[in-house]
CSV table of C-alpha atoms and ligand atoms in Angstrom, one decimal:
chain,number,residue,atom,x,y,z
A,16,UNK,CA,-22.3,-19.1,10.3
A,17,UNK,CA,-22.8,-15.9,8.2
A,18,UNK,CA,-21.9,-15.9,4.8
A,19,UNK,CA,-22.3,-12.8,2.3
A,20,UNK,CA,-22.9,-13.6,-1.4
A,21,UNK,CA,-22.1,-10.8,-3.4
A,22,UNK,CA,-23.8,-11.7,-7.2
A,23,UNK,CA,-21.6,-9.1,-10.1
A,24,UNK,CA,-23.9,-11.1,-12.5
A,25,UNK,CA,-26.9,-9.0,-13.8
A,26,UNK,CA,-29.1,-11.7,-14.2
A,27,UNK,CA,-29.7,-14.6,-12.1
A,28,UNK,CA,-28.9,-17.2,-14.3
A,29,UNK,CA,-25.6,-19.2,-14.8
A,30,UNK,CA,-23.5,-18.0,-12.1
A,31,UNK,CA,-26.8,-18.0,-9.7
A,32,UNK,CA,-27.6,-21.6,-10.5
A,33,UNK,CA,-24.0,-22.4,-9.2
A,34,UNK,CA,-24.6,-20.1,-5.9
A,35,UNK,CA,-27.6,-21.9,-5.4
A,36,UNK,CA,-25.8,-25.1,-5.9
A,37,UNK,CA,-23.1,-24.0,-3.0
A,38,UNK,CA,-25.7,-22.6,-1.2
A,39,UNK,CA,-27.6,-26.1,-0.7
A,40,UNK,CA,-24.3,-27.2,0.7
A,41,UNK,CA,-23.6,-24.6,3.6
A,42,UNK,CA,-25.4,-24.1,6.8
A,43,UNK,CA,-26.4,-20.3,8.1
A,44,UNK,CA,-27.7,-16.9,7.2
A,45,UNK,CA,-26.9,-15.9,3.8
A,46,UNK,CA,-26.9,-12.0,2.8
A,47,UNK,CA,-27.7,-12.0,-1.4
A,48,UNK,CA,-25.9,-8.6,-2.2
A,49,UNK,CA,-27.1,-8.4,-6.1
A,50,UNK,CA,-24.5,-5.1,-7.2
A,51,UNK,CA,-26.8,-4.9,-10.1
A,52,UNK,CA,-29.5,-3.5,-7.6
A,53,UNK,CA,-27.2,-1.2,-5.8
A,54,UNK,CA,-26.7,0.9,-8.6
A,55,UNK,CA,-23.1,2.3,-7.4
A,56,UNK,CA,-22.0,4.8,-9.4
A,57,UNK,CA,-18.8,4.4,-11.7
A,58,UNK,CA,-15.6,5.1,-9.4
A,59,UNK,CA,-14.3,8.1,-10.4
A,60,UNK,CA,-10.8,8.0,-10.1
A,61,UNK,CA,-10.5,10.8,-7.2
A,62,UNK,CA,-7.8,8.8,-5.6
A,63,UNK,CA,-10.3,9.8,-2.0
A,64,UNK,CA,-10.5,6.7,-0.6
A,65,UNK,CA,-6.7,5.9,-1.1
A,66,UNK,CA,-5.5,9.3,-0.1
A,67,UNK,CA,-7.7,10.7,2.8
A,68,UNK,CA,-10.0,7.5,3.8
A,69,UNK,CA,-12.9,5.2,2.2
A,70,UNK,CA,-15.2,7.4,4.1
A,71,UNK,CA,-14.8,10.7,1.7
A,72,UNK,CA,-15.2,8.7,-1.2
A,73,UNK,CA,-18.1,10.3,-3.2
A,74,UNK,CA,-19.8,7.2,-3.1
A,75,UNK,CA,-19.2,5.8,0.4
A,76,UNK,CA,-23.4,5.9,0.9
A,77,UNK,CA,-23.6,3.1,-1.6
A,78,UNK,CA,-20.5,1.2,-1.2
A,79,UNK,CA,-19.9,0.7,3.0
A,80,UNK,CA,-23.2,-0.8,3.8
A,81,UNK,CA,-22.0,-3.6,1.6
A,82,UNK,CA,-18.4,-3.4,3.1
A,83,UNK,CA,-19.7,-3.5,6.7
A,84,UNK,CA,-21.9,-6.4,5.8
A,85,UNK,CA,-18.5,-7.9,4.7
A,86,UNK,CA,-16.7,-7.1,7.9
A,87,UNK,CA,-19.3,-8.8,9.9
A,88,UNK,CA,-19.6,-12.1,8.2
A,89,UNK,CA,-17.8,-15.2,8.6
A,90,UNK,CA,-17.8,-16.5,4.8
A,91,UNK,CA,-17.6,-14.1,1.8
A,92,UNK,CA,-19.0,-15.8,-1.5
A,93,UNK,CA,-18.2,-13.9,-4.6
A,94,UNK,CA,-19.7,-14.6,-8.2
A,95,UNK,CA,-19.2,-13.4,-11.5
A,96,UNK,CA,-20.0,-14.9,-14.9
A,97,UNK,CA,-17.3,-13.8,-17.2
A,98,UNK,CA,-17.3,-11.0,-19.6
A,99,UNK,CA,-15.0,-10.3,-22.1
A,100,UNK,CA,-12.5,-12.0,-20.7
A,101,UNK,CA,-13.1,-10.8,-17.1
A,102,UNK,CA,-15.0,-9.9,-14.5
A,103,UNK,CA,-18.1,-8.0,-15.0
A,104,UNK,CA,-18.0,-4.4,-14.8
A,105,UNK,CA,-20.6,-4.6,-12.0
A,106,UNK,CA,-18.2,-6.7,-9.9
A,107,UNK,CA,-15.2,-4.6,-11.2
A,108,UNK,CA,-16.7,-1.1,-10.1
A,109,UNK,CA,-17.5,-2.4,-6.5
A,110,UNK,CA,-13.2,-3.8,-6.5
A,111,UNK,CA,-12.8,-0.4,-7.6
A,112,UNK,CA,-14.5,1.1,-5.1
A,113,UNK,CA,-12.4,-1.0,-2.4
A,114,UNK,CA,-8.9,-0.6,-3.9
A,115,UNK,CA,-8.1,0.8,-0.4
A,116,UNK,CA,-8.3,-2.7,1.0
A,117,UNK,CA,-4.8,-3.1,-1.1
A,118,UNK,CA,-3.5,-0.6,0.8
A,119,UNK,CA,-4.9,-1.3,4.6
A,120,UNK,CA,-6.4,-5.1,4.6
A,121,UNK,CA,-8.8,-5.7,7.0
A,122,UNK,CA,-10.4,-9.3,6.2
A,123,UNK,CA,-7.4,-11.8,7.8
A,124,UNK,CA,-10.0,-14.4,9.8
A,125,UNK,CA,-12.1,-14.5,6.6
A,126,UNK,CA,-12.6,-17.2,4.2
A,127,UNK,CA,-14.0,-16.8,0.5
A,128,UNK,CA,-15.6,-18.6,-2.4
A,129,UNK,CA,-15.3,-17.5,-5.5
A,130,UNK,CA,-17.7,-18.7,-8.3
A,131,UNK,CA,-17.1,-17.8,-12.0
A,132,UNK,CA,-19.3,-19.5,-15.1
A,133,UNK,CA,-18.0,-18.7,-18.8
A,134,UNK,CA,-19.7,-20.0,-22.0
A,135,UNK,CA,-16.2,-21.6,-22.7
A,136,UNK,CA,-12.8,-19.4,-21.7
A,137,UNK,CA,-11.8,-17.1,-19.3
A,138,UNK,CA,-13.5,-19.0,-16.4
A,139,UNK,CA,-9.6,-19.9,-14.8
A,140,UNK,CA,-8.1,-16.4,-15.3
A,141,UNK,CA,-10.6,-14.7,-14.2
A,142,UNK,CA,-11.4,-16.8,-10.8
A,143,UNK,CA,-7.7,-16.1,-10.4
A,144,UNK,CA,-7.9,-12.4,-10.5
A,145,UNK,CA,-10.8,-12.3,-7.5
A,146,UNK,CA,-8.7,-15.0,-6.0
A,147,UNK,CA,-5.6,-12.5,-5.8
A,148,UNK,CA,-7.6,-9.4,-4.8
A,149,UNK,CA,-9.0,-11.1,-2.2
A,150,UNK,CA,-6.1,-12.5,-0.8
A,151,UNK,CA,-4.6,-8.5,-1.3
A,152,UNK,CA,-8.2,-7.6,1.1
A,153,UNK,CA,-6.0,-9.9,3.8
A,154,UNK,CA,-8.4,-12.9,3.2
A,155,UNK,CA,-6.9,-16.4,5.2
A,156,UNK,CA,-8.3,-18.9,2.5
A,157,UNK,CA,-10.1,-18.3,-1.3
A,158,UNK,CA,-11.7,-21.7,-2.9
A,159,UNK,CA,-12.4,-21.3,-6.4
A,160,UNK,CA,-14.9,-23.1,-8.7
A,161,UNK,CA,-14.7,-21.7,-12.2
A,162,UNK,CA,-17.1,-23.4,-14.7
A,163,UNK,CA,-17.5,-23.6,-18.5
A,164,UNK,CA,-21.0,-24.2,-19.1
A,165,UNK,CA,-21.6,-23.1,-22.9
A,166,UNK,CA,-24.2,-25.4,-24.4
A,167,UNK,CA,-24.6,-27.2,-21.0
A,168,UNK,CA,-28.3,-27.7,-19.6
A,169,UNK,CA,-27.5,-28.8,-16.4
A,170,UNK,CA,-24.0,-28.3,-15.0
A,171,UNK,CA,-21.8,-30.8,-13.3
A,172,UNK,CA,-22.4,-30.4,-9.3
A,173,UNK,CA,-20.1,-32.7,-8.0
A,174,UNK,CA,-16.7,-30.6,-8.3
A,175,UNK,CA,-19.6,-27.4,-6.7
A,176,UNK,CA,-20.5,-29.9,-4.1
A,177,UNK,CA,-16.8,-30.5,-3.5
A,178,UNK,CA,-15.7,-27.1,-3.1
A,179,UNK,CA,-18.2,-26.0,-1.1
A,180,UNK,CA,-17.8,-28.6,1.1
A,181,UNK,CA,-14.6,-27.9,1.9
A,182,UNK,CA,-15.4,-24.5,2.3
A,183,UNK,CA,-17.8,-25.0,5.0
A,184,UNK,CA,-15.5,-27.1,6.8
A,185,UNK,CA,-13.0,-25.0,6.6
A,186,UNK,CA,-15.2,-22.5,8.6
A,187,UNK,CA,-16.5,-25.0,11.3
A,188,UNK,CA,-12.7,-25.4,11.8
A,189,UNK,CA,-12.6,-21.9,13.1
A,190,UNK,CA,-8.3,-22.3,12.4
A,191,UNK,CA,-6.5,-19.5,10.1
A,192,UNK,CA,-4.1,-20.6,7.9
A,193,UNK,CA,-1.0,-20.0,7.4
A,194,UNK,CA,-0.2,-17.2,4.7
A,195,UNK,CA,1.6,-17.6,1.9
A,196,UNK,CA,5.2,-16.3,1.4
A,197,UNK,CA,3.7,-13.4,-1.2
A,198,UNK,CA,0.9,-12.4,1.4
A,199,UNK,CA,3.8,-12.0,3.4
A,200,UNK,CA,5.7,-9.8,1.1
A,201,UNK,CA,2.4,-7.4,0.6
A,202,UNK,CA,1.8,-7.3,4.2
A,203,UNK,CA,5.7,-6.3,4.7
A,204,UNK,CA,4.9,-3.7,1.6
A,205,UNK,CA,2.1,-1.7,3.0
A,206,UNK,CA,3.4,-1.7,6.7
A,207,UNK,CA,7.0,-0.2,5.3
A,208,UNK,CA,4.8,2.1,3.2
A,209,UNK,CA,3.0,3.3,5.8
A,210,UNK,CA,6.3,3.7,8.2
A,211,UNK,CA,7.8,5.8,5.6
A,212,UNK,CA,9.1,9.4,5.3
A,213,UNK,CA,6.2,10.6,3.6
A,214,UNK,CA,3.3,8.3,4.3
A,215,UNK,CA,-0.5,8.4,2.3
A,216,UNK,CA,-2.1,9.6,5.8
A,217,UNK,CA,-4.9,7.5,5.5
A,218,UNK,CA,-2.7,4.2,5.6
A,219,UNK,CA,-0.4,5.8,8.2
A,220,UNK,CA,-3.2,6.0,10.5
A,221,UNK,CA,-4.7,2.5,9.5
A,222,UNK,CA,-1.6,0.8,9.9
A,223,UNK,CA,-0.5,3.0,13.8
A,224,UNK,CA,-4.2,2.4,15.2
A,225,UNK,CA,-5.2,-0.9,14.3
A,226,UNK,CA,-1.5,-2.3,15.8
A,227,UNK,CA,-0.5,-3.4,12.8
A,228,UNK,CA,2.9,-1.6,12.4
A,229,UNK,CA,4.0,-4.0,15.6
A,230,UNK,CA,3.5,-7.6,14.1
A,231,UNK,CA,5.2,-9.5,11.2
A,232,UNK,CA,1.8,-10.6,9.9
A,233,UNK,CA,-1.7,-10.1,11.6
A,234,UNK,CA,-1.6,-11.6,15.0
A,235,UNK,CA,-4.8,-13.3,14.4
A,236,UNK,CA,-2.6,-15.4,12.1
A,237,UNK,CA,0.3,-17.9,13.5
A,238,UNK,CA,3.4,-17.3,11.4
A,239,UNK,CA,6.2,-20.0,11.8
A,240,UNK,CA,9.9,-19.2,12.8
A,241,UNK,CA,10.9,-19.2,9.2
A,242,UNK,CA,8.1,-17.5,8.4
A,243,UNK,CA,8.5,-14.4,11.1
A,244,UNK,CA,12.2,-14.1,10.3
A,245,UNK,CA,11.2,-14.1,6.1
A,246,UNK,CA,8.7,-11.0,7.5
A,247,UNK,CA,11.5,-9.1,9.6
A,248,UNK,CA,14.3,-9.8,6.7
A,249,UNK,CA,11.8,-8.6,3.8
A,250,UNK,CA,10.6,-5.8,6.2
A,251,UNK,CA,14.3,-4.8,6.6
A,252,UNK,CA,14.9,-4.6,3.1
A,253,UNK,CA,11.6,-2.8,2.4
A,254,UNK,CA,12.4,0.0,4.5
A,255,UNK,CA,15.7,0.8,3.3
A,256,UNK,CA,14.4,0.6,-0.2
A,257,UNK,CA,12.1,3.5,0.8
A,258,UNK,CA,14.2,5.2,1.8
B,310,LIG,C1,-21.3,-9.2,-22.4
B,310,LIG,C2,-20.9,-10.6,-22.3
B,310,LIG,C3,-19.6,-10.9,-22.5
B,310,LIG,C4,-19.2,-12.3,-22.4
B,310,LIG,N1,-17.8,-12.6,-22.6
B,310,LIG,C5,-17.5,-13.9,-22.6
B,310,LIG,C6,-16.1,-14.2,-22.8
B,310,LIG,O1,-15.2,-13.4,-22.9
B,310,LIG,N2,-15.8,-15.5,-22.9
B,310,LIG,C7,-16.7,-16.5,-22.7
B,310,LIG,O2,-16.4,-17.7,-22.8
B,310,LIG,N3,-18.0,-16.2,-22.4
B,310,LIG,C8,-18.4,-14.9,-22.4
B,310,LIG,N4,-19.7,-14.6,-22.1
B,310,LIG,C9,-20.7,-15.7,-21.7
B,310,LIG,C10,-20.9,-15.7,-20.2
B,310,LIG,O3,-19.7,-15.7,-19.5
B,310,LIG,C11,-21.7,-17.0,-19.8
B,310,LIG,O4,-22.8,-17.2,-20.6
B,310,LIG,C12,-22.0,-16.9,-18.3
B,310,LIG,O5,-22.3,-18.2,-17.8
B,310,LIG,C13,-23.3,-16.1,-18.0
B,310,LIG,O6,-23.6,-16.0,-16.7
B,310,LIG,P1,-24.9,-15.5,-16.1
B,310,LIG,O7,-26.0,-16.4,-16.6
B,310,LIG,O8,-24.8,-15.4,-14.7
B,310,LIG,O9,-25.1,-14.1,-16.7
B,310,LIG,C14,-20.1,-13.3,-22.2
B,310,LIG,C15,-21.5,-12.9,-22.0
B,310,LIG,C16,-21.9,-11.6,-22.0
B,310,LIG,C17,-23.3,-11.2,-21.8
């Protein structure tokens, strides 16, 4: 099993303690991917990566080594302690700098853990936001553990234990999941998008050469009856609303 751990903490401190924690209970090759140490520069907003493709983004030198690392792995573990009521602004500039992933997901046979320590609020909210962008990235499964540990010197390791128990399991299984009903609506979103009049090239192409355009969901991923006919229906409607 290969798991990469990106850290959006600057320190290795809170958040770390509870990686280490989760770390104790998986088995394989970890990758430690510290984004303080990458130094990416601040996206800046030239729209590249969405528009032409990730690899004219000014900053594609700093940001695909980490994404390829990503496509490679089995597990993707991402922490963040909060910061003014969200993620850091480490861990926010490297989402930045894979927005594109809303627009052609590539990560449907991965799973993810999400960790997220707070002094006392935000911990929730903010586990939820990685937990939607990841599922945006095509992800099959995100667990969560999102702590409080203000005045705490040693934090409660039973629900980290749990979670990341589950987490391994979940990727000794080797099954996918099926995807939510919104996952389906996204997926239904970006293919119509990228079938449209006037596509963004960049997703046209993503969408036409990985095979995409041909499936109700990523074939990798079993879809039910009710499930494939929810895809073709919302599909339908999609369409004609681009129109
Ligand atoms: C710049 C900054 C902003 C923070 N904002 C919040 C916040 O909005 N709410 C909160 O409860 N804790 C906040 N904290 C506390 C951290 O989330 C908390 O101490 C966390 O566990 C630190 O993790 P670390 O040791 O990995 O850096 C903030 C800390 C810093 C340094």
């Amino acid at each position: 099993m290969k798991y990469v751990i990106i850290n959006g903490s600057p320190r290795k401190k809170n958040t770390w303690s509870v990686v280490k924690q989760v770390k104790s209970n998986l088995e394989g090759e970890f990758e430690e991917i510290h984004l303080a140490s990458r130094k990416i520069p601040m996206c800046n907003g030239c729209f590249k990566c969405i528009m032409e493709g990730e690899n004219v983004c000014p900053h594609f030198d700093y940001v695909n080594p980490i994404v390829e690392k990503l496509k490679e792995c089995d597990g993707i573990i991402i922490a963040s302690p909060v910061y003014a009521m969200n993620v850091t602004a480490l861990l926010k500039n490297f989402l930045d700098h894979t927005a594109y992933f809303y627009h052609r997901p590539e990560f449907f046979t991965k799973k993810a853990l999400v960790v997220v320590t707070t002094a006392g609020a935000g911990h929730k909210k903010v586990a939820k936001y990685i937990d939607e962008t990841l599922r945006h990235w095509g992800v099959n499964r995100v667990y969560t553990i999102a702590m409080a540990c203000g005045g705490k010197d040693h934090l409660e390791t039973s629900e980290i234990d749990k979670t990341s128990r589950k987490f391994l399991d979940d990727l000794k299984s080797g099954g996918l999941h099926s995807p939510k009903f919104g996952d389906i609506v996204f997926f239904d979103v970006w293919k119509a998008m990228a079938l449209s009049k006037d596509p963004i090239k960049a997703d046209s192409e993503f969408w036409h050469n990985t095979g995409l355009v041909n499936h109700d969901f990523a074939p990798e991923v079993k879809l039910n009856v009710f499930k494939k006919l929810f895809s073709k229906i919302m599909f339908f409607i999609l369409k004609r609303v681009m129109k």
